[in-house]
Amino acid sequence: MVELKTEESINAMRAPGRVVAHALAAARDAARVGVSLLDLDGAARAVLAEAGASSPFLGYRPHFAPVPFPGVICASVNDAIVHGIPDGYRLRDGDLVSIDCGAKLGGWVGDAAVSFTVGRPRPADVRLVETAEAALAAGIAAARPGNRIGDIAYAIGTVCRSAGYGIMEDFGGHGVGRSMHEDPGVPNEGRPGRGMQLRPGMVLAIEPMLIAGGGDDYRCDADGWTLRTVDGSRAAHVEHTVAITADGPRILTAL
């Protein structure tokens, strides 16, 4: 069931969205060669604590997970696509890092992700991240009343496939509201004019996940959480929480 948020509710969702934006910025600022993923998690935790927000990630345990998630961020490095557990790994020059973070404040949730390189970037990684951001922008632009879920999926998929990148078939965006994962699902590839019609009051997490090698296959680490590319190529993941309004899409997780 899809909950349509009122204008007042959407305004309230801006608060956790802003916390997420600041937490991601803090994690990114802390990301330097030699810094551990646990340090990035600590930087995000400090932002959430200062804002009086809680983490919808910490302790989260969906049906597929062997253990509850132990961090407030997902930290996915190089060939890790999503759901990487922040641990003692210390960042190296040229690493490609994707950070996903959520916050709950005032009963509402915000969810967003960024990808970036540490130290000296590889040109191929810069192109991958720029394409992911372009795919996200295209998906957001399609999130307008009267369009359909398939229009968002088609916009994202067109950017990704045109650049030669792969797309995870089983993972994509989702509704956001009182909980982190709500209806409807938002695929990263699809046919225009198909799927649920978009209406003012819907709030969606739109999140392209790109695989540099061009394939769609992934595997899960022994930790039961981290998803990696099968071909060992690098991956990027970006995300915003977006409200659909009569005036067009409104990004709730921007700084």
PDB file of C-alpha atoms in Angstrom:
ATOM      1  CA  MET A   1       0.000   0.000   0.000  1.00  0.00           C
ATOM      2  CA  VAL A   2       1.339   3.445  -0.964  1.00  0.00           C
ATOM      3  CA  GLU A   3       0.908   6.269   1.553  1.00  0.00           C
ATOM      4  CA  LEU A   4       0.414   9.725   0.047  1.00  0.00           C
ATOM      5  CA  LYS A   5       2.063  12.302   2.271  1.00  0.00           C
ATOM      6  CA  THR A   6       0.555  15.701   2.945  1.00  0.00           C
ATOM      7  CA  GLU A   7       2.522  18.874   2.302  1.00  0.00           C
ATOM      8  CA  GLU A   8       3.022  19.145   6.055  1.00  0.00           C
ATOM      9  CA  SER A   9       4.424  15.605   6.195  1.00  0.00           C
ATOM     10  CA  ILE A  10       6.766  16.248   3.275  1.00  0.00           C
ATOM     11  CA  ASN A  11       8.037  19.368   5.012  1.00  0.00           C
ATOM     12  CA  ALA A  12       8.606  17.285   8.158  1.00  0.00           C
ATOM     13  CA  MET A  13      10.565  14.709   6.126  1.00  0.00           C
ATOM     14  CA  ARG A  14      13.021  17.424   5.177  1.00  0.00           C
ATOM     15  CA  ALA A  15      14.421  17.281   8.739  1.00  0.00           C
ATOM     16  CA  PRO A  16      15.743  13.679   8.605  1.00  0.00           C
ATOM     17  CA  GLY A  17      16.704  14.295   4.993  1.00  0.00           C
ATOM     18  CA  ARG A  18      18.919  17.176   6.029  1.00  0.00           C
ATOM     19  CA  VAL A  19      20.489  15.024   8.768  1.00  0.00           C
ATOM     20  CA  VAL A  20      21.317  12.346   6.195  1.00  0.00           C
ATOM     21  CA  ALA A  21      22.902  14.942   3.921  1.00  0.00           C
ATOM     22  CA  HIS A  22      25.129  16.212   6.730  1.00  0.00           C
ATOM     23  CA  ALA A  23      26.029  12.668   7.836  1.00  0.00           C
ATOM     24  CA  LEU A  24      27.090  11.758   4.292  1.00  0.00           C
ATOM     25  CA  ALA A  25      29.104  14.969   4.037  1.00  0.00           C
ATOM     26  CA  ALA A  26      30.841  14.181   7.340  1.00  0.00           C
ATOM     27  CA  ALA A  27      31.687  10.642   6.232  1.00  0.00           C
ATOM     28  CA  ARG A  28      33.003  11.898   2.913  1.00  0.00           C
ATOM     29  CA  ASP A  29      35.107  14.607   4.586  1.00  0.00           C
ATOM     30  CA  ALA A  30      36.624  11.970   6.881  1.00  0.00           C
ATOM     31  CA  ALA A  31      37.481   9.647   3.983  1.00  0.00           C
ATOM     32  CA  ARG A  32      41.218   9.883   3.460  1.00  0.00           C
ATOM     33  CA  VAL A  33      43.987   7.392   2.780  1.00  0.00           C
ATOM     34  CA  GLY A  34      44.626   5.399   5.960  1.00  0.00           C
ATOM     35  CA  VAL A  35      41.239   6.131   7.541  1.00  0.00           C
ATOM     36  CA  SER A  36      39.110   3.095   8.399  1.00  0.00           C
ATOM     37  CA  LEU A  37      35.526   2.460   7.384  1.00  0.00           C
ATOM     38  CA  LEU A  38      34.686   2.362  11.088  1.00  0.00           C
ATOM     39  CA  ASP A  39      35.960   5.932  11.309  1.00  0.00           C
ATOM     40  CA  LEU A  40      33.536   6.962   8.553  1.00  0.00           C
ATOM     41  CA  ASP A  41      30.722   5.253  10.444  1.00  0.00           C
ATOM     42  CA  GLY A  42      31.775   7.156  13.564  1.00  0.00           C
ATOM     43  CA  ALA A  43      31.638  10.471  11.728  1.00  0.00           C
ATOM     44  CA  ALA A  44      28.086   9.746  10.587  1.00  0.00           C
ATOM     45  CA  ARG A  45      27.054   8.548  14.053  1.00  0.00           C
ATOM     46  CA  ALA A  46      28.216  11.850  15.543  1.00  0.00           C
ATOM     47  CA  VAL A  47      25.993  13.823  13.150  1.00  0.00           C
ATOM     48  CA  LEU A  48      22.964  11.665  13.926  1.00  0.00           C
ATOM     49  CA  ALA A  49      23.569  11.962  17.675  1.00  0.00           C
ATOM     50  CA  GLU A  50      23.949  15.732  17.547  1.00  0.00           C
ATOM     51  CA  ALA A  51      20.664  16.018  15.636  1.00  0.00           C
ATOM     52  CA  GLY A  52      18.837  13.680  18.026  1.00  0.00           C
ATOM     53  CA  ALA A  53      18.156  11.290  15.148  1.00  0.00           C
ATOM     54  CA  SER A  54      18.269   7.506  15.145  1.00  0.00           C
ATOM     55  CA  SER A  55      19.540   5.174  12.436  1.00  0.00           C
ATOM     56  CA  PRO A  56      17.138   2.945  10.476  1.00  0.00           C
ATOM     57  CA  PHE A  57      20.210   0.943   9.381  1.00  0.00           C
ATOM     58  CA  LEU A  58      21.564   0.056  12.818  1.00  0.00           C
ATOM     59  CA  GLY A  59      20.081  -3.266  13.925  1.00  0.00           C
ATOM     60  CA  TYR A  60      18.087  -3.665  10.722  1.00  0.00           C
ATOM     61  CA  ARG A  61      17.604  -7.321   9.831  1.00  0.00           C
ATOM     62  CA  PRO A  62      15.607  -8.222   6.716  1.00  0.00           C
ATOM     63  CA  HIS A  63      14.742 -11.838   5.953  1.00  0.00           C
ATOM     64  CA  PHE A  64      17.957 -12.523   3.998  1.00  0.00           C
ATOM     65  CA  ALA A  65      20.372 -11.251   6.648  1.00  0.00           C
ATOM     66  CA  PRO A  66      22.067 -13.680   9.038  1.00  0.00           C
ATOM     67  CA  VAL A  67      22.773 -10.896  11.554  1.00  0.00           C
ATOM     68  CA  PRO A  68      21.405  -7.406  12.222  1.00  0.00           C
ATOM     69  CA  PHE A  69      23.281  -4.644  10.403  1.00  0.00           C
ATOM     70  CA  PRO A  70      25.968  -3.272  12.761  1.00  0.00           C
ATOM     71  CA  GLY A  71      26.509   0.251  11.396  1.00  0.00           C
ATOM     72  CA  VAL A  72      24.710   3.509  10.677  1.00  0.00           C
ATOM     73  CA  ILE A  73      26.201   3.582   7.179  1.00  0.00           C
ATOM     74  CA  CYS A  74      26.762   1.038   4.455  1.00  0.00           C
ATOM     75  CA  ALA A  75      30.356   1.427   3.275  1.00  0.00           C
ATOM     76  CA  SER A  76      31.011  -0.326  -0.046  1.00  0.00           C
ATOM     77  CA  VAL A  77      34.520  -0.168  -1.531  1.00  0.00           C
ATOM     78  CA  ASN A  78      35.646  -0.822  -5.127  1.00  0.00           C
ATOM     79  CA  ASP A  79      33.872  -4.009  -6.312  1.00  0.00           C
ATOM     80  CA  ALA A  80      31.324  -3.868  -3.470  1.00  0.00           C
ATOM     81  CA  ILE A  81      28.075  -2.516  -4.909  1.00  0.00           C
ATOM     82  CA  VAL A  82      25.898  -1.999  -1.834  1.00  0.00           C
ATOM     83  CA  HIS A  83      25.370  -3.049   1.798  1.00  0.00           C
ATOM     84  CA  GLY A  84      29.054  -3.105   2.745  1.00  0.00           C
ATOM     85  CA  ILE A  85      29.593  -3.399   6.502  1.00  0.00           C
ATOM     86  CA  PRO A  86      31.850  -0.672   7.967  1.00  0.00           C
ATOM     87  CA  ASP A  87      34.849  -2.446   9.468  1.00  0.00           C
ATOM     88  CA  GLY A  88      38.564  -1.951  10.095  1.00  0.00           C
ATOM     89  CA  TYR A  89      39.511  -1.753   6.409  1.00  0.00           C
ATOM     90  CA  ARG A  90      41.728   1.296   5.888  1.00  0.00           C
ATOM     91  CA  LEU A  91      41.199   3.287   2.733  1.00  0.00           C
ATOM     92  CA  ARG A  92      43.888   3.200   0.066  1.00  0.00           C
ATOM     93  CA  ASP A  93      44.879   5.636  -2.616  1.00  0.00           C
ATOM     94  CA  GLY A  94      42.443   5.358  -5.537  1.00  0.00           C
ATOM     95  CA  ASP A  95      39.685   3.484  -3.689  1.00  0.00           C
ATOM     96  CA  LEU A  96      36.145   4.010  -4.946  1.00  0.00           C
ATOM     97  CA  VAL A  97      33.779   4.335  -1.991  1.00  0.00           C
ATOM     98  CA  SER A  98      29.976   4.291  -1.830  1.00  0.00           C
ATOM     99  CA  ILE A  99      28.339   5.434   1.406  1.00  0.00           C
ATOM    100  CA  ASP A 100      24.633   4.865   2.081  1.00  0.00           C
ATOM    101  CA  CYS A 101      23.026   6.440   5.150  1.00  0.00           C
ATOM    102  CA  GLY A 102      19.605   6.869   6.695  1.00  0.00           C
ATOM    103  CA  ALA A 103      18.169   8.889   9.565  1.00  0.00           C
ATOM    104  CA  LYS A 104      14.917   8.808  11.492  1.00  0.00           C
ATOM    105  CA  LEU A 105      13.709  11.993  13.122  1.00  0.00           C
ATOM    106  CA  GLY A 106      10.236  13.072  14.217  1.00  0.00           C
ATOM    107  CA  GLY A 107       8.839   9.735  13.098  1.00  0.00           C
ATOM    108  CA  TRP A 108      10.033  10.168   9.484  1.00  0.00           C
ATOM    109  CA  VAL A 109      12.920   8.638   7.552  1.00  0.00           C
ATOM    110  CA  GLY A 110      15.444  10.008   5.056  1.00  0.00           C
ATOM    111  CA  ASP A 111      17.727   7.816   2.920  1.00  0.00           C
ATOM    112  CA  ALA A 112      20.543   8.783   0.527  1.00  0.00           C
ATOM    113  CA  ALA A 113      23.894   7.611  -0.841  1.00  0.00           C
ATOM    114  CA  VAL A 114      27.012   9.065  -2.465  1.00  0.00           C
ATOM    115  CA  SER A 115      29.988   7.604  -4.328  1.00  0.00           C
ATOM    116  CA  PHE A 116      33.438   9.176  -4.506  1.00  0.00           C
ATOM    117  CA  THR A 117      37.120   8.357  -4.865  1.00  0.00           C
ATOM    118  CA  VAL A 118      39.857   8.641  -2.251  1.00  0.00           C
ATOM    119  CA  GLY A 119      43.245  10.088  -3.148  1.00  0.00           C
ATOM    120  CA  ARG A 120      44.180  10.019  -6.820  1.00  0.00           C
ATOM    121  CA  PRO A 121      41.106   8.958  -8.826  1.00  0.00           C
ATOM    122  CA  ARG A 122      41.161   6.623 -11.775  1.00  0.00           C
ATOM    123  CA  PRO A 123      39.614   8.259 -14.867  1.00  0.00           C
ATOM    124  CA  ALA A 124      37.354   5.221 -15.292  1.00  0.00           C
ATOM    125  CA  ASP A 125      36.048   5.666 -11.750  1.00  0.00           C
ATOM    126  CA  VAL A 126      35.376   9.360 -12.294  1.00  0.00           C
ATOM    127  CA  ARG A 127      33.318   8.490 -15.384  1.00  0.00           C
ATOM    128  CA  LEU A 128      31.447   5.775 -13.495  1.00  0.00           C
ATOM    129  CA  VAL A 129      30.483   8.109 -10.642  1.00  0.00           C
ATOM    130  CA  GLU A 130      29.544  10.924 -13.016  1.00  0.00           C
ATOM    131  CA  THR A 131      27.308   8.541 -14.954  1.00  0.00           C
ATOM    132  CA  ALA A 132      25.667   7.328 -11.741  1.00  0.00           C
ATOM    133  CA  GLU A 133      24.932  10.930 -10.791  1.00  0.00           C
ATOM    134  CA  ALA A 134      23.561  11.631 -14.269  1.00  0.00           C
ATOM    135  CA  ALA A 135      21.321   8.556 -14.004  1.00  0.00           C
ATOM    136  CA  LEU A 136      20.045   9.755 -10.631  1.00  0.00           C
ATOM    137  CA  ALA A 137      19.320  13.204 -12.061  1.00  0.00           C
ATOM    138  CA  ALA A 138      17.442  11.638 -14.981  1.00  0.00           C
ATOM    139  CA  GLY A 139      15.389   9.476 -12.629  1.00  0.00           C
ATOM    140  CA  ILE A 140      14.526  12.472 -10.454  1.00  0.00           C
ATOM    141  CA  ALA A 141      13.520  14.535 -13.494  1.00  0.00           C
ATOM    142  CA  ALA A 142      11.062  11.780 -14.457  1.00  0.00           C
ATOM    143  CA  ALA A 143       9.475  11.749 -10.974  1.00  0.00           C
ATOM    144  CA  ARG A 144       6.522  13.968 -11.877  1.00  0.00           C
ATOM    145  CA  PRO A 145       2.771  13.584 -11.434  1.00  0.00           C
ATOM    146  CA  GLY A 146       1.207  11.756 -14.363  1.00  0.00           C
ATOM    147  CA  ASN A 147       4.363   9.801 -15.165  1.00  0.00           C
ATOM    148  CA  ARG A 148       4.757   6.204 -14.062  1.00  0.00           C
ATOM    149  CA  ILE A 149       7.316   4.168 -12.140  1.00  0.00           C
ATOM    150  CA  GLY A 150       8.473   2.775 -15.472  1.00  0.00           C
ATOM    151  CA  ASP A 151       9.377   6.277 -16.642  1.00  0.00           C
ATOM    152  CA  ILE A 152      11.814   6.671 -13.740  1.00  0.00           C
ATOM    153  CA  ALA A 153      13.244   3.211 -14.380  1.00  0.00           C
ATOM    154  CA  TYR A 154      13.591   3.879 -18.103  1.00  0.00           C
ATOM    155  CA  ALA A 155      15.345   7.205 -17.517  1.00  0.00           C
ATOM    156  CA  ILE A 156      17.880   5.619 -15.165  1.00  0.00           C
ATOM    157  CA  GLY A 157      18.442   2.542 -17.295  1.00  0.00           C
ATOM    158  CA  THR A 158      18.921   4.526 -20.485  1.00  0.00           C
ATOM    159  CA  VAL A 159      21.748   6.576 -18.974  1.00  0.00           C
ATOM    160  CA  CYS A 160      23.443   3.504 -17.498  1.00  0.00           C
ATOM    161  CA  ARG A 161      23.165   1.231 -20.533  1.00  0.00           C
ATOM    162  CA  SER A 162      24.155   3.980 -22.986  1.00  0.00           C
ATOM    163  CA  ALA A 163      27.413   4.343 -21.058  1.00  0.00           C
ATOM    164  CA  GLY A 164      28.039   0.577 -21.182  1.00  0.00           C
ATOM    165  CA  TYR A 165      27.421  -0.154 -17.508  1.00  0.00           C
ATOM    166  CA  GLY A 166      25.561  -3.020 -15.869  1.00  0.00           C
ATOM    167  CA  ILE A 167      22.560  -2.738 -13.546  1.00  0.00           C
ATOM    168  CA  MET A 168      21.607  -4.970 -10.619  1.00  0.00           C
ATOM    169  CA  GLU A 169      18.301  -6.572 -11.584  1.00  0.00           C
ATOM    170  CA  ASP A 170      16.966  -7.427  -8.130  1.00  0.00           C
ATOM    171  CA  PHE A 171      17.723  -4.189  -6.284  1.00  0.00           C
ATOM    172  CA  GLY A 172      16.503  -0.638  -6.766  1.00  0.00           C
ATOM    173  CA  GLY A 173      14.699   2.216  -5.101  1.00  0.00           C
ATOM    174  CA  HIS A 174      11.634   2.169  -2.877  1.00  0.00           C
ATOM    175  CA  GLY A 175       9.060   4.238  -1.091  1.00  0.00           C
ATOM    176  CA  VAL A 176      10.126   6.094   2.059  1.00  0.00           C
ATOM    177  CA  GLY A 177       8.058   7.480   4.913  1.00  0.00           C
ATOM    178  CA  ARG A 178       7.509   6.299   8.457  1.00  0.00           C
ATOM    179  CA  SER A 179       9.813   3.370   7.659  1.00  0.00           C
ATOM    180  CA  MET A 180      12.858   3.023   5.442  1.00  0.00           C
ATOM    181  CA  HIS A 181      11.343   0.610   2.942  1.00  0.00           C
ATOM    182  CA  GLU A 182       7.792   1.181   1.800  1.00  0.00           C
ATOM    183  CA  ASP A 183       5.831   0.612  -1.400  1.00  0.00           C
ATOM    184  CA  PRO A 184       6.307   1.061  -4.290  1.00  0.00           C
ATOM    185  CA  GLY A 185       9.509  -0.493  -5.584  1.00  0.00           C
ATOM    186  CA  VAL A 186      11.454   1.652  -8.058  1.00  0.00           C
ATOM    187  CA  PRO A 187      13.537  -0.444 -10.496  1.00  0.00           C
ATOM    188  CA  ASN A 188      16.630   0.963 -12.176  1.00  0.00           C
ATOM    189  CA  GLU A 189      15.573  -0.340 -15.574  1.00  0.00           C
ATOM    190  CA  GLY A 190      12.167  -0.635 -17.181  1.00  0.00           C
ATOM    191  CA  ARG A 191       9.744   0.390 -19.900  1.00  0.00           C
ATOM    192  CA  PRO A 192       8.279   3.887 -20.098  1.00  0.00           C
ATOM    193  CA  GLY A 193       4.571   4.294 -19.505  1.00  0.00           C
ATOM    194  CA  ARG A 194       4.393   1.153 -17.362  1.00  0.00           C
ATOM    195  CA  GLY A 195       3.818   0.602 -13.668  1.00  0.00           C
ATOM    196  CA  MET A 196       2.116   2.638 -10.975  1.00  0.00           C
ATOM    197  CA  GLN A 197       1.156   6.193 -11.844  1.00  0.00           C
ATOM    198  CA  LEU A 198       3.000   8.866  -9.891  1.00  0.00           C
ATOM    199  CA  ARG A 199       0.882  11.138  -7.730  1.00  0.00           C
ATOM    200  CA  PRO A 200       1.615  14.164  -5.543  1.00  0.00           C
ATOM    201  CA  GLY A 201       2.442  12.993  -2.031  1.00  0.00           C
ATOM    202  CA  MET A 202       4.447   9.941  -3.038  1.00  0.00           C
ATOM    203  CA  VAL A 203       7.972   9.919  -1.594  1.00  0.00           C
ATOM    204  CA  LEU A 204      10.561   7.688  -3.250  1.00  0.00           C
ATOM    205  CA  ALA A 205      14.177   6.730  -2.708  1.00  0.00           C
ATOM    206  CA  ILE A 206      15.671   6.754  -6.206  1.00  0.00           C
ATOM    207  CA  GLU A 207      19.017   4.933  -6.267  1.00  0.00           C
ATOM    208  CA  PRO A 208      20.977   3.867  -9.352  1.00  0.00           C
ATOM    209  CA  MET A 209      23.550   1.106  -8.782  1.00  0.00           C
ATOM    210  CA  LEU A 210      26.050   0.783 -11.635  1.00  0.00           C
ATOM    211  CA  ILE A 211      28.465  -2.060 -12.436  1.00  0.00           C
ATOM    212  CA  ALA A 212      31.481  -0.903 -14.442  1.00  0.00           C
ATOM    213  CA  GLY A 213      32.056  -4.218 -16.204  1.00  0.00           C
ATOM    214  CA  GLY A 214      28.706  -4.074 -17.967  1.00  0.00           C
ATOM    215  CA  GLY A 215      27.315  -7.275 -16.449  1.00  0.00           C
ATOM    216  CA  ASP A 216      24.351  -7.573 -14.117  1.00  0.00           C
ATOM    217  CA  ASP A 217      25.565 -10.405 -11.900  1.00  0.00           C
ATOM    218  CA  TYR A 218      26.533 -10.019  -8.268  1.00  0.00           C
ATOM    219  CA  ARG A 219      27.444 -12.231  -5.345  1.00  0.00           C
ATOM    220  CA  CYS A 220      27.041 -11.965  -1.596  1.00  0.00           C
ATOM    221  CA  ASP A 221      29.974 -12.046   0.818  1.00  0.00           C
ATOM    222  CA  ALA A 222      30.139 -14.492   3.697  1.00  0.00           C
ATOM    223  CA  ASP A 223      28.937 -11.684   6.000  1.00  0.00           C
ATOM    224  CA  GLY A 224      25.496 -12.089   4.432  1.00  0.00           C
ATOM    225  CA  TRP A 225      25.263  -8.397   3.593  1.00  0.00           C
ATOM    226  CA  THR A 226      27.905  -7.110   1.170  1.00  0.00           C
ATOM    227  CA  LEU A 227      26.982  -7.496  -2.511  1.00  0.00           C
ATOM    228  CA  ARG A 228      29.915  -7.539  -4.965  1.00  0.00           C
ATOM    229  CA  THR A 229      30.334  -7.648  -8.705  1.00  0.00           C
ATOM    230  CA  VAL A 230      30.990 -11.148 -10.019  1.00  0.00           C
ATOM    231  CA  ASP A 231      33.496  -9.894 -12.589  1.00  0.00           C
ATOM    232  CA  GLY A 232      35.477  -7.903 -10.006  1.00  0.00           C
ATOM    233  CA  SER A 233      34.780  -4.587 -11.719  1.00  0.00           C
ATOM    234  CA  ARG A 234      34.033  -1.496  -9.676  1.00  0.00           C
ATOM    235  CA  ALA A 235      30.605  -0.192  -8.776  1.00  0.00           C
ATOM    236  CA  ALA A 236      28.902   3.079  -7.854  1.00  0.00           C
ATOM    237  CA  HIS A 237      25.719   3.805  -5.912  1.00  0.00           C
ATOM    238  CA  VAL A 238      23.995   7.169  -5.505  1.00  0.00           C
ATOM    239  CA  GLU A 239      20.600   7.979  -4.001  1.00  0.00           C
ATOM    240  CA  HIS A 240      18.203  10.725  -2.943  1.00  0.00           C
ATOM    241  CA  THR A 241      14.864  10.714  -1.174  1.00  0.00           C
ATOM    242  CA  VAL A 242      12.489  12.585  -3.485  1.00  0.00           C
ATOM    243  CA  ALA A 243       8.961  13.856  -2.928  1.00  0.00           C
ATOM    244  CA  ILE A 244       6.600  14.061  -5.898  1.00  0.00           C
ATOM    245  CA  THR A 245       4.706  17.346  -5.774  1.00  0.00           C
ATOM    246  CA  ALA A 246       2.389  19.250  -8.071  1.00  0.00           C
ATOM    247  CA  ASP A 247       5.323  21.564  -8.788  1.00  0.00           C
ATOM    248  CA  GLY A 248       7.681  18.708  -9.680  1.00  0.00           C
ATOM    249  CA  PRO A 249      10.184  16.564  -7.773  1.00  0.00           C
ATOM    250  CA  ARG A 250      11.539  17.864  -4.472  1.00  0.00           C
ATOM    251  CA  ILE A 251      14.811  16.423  -3.185  1.00  0.00           C
ATOM    252  CA  LEU A 252      14.546  15.947   0.579  1.00  0.00           C
ATOM    253  CA  THR A 253      18.119  14.734   1.193  1.00  0.00           C
ATOM    254  CA  ALA A 254      20.044  17.624  -0.368  1.00  0.00           C
ATOM    255  CA  LEU A 255      22.304  19.739   1.828  1.00  0.00           C
TER     256      LEU A 255
END
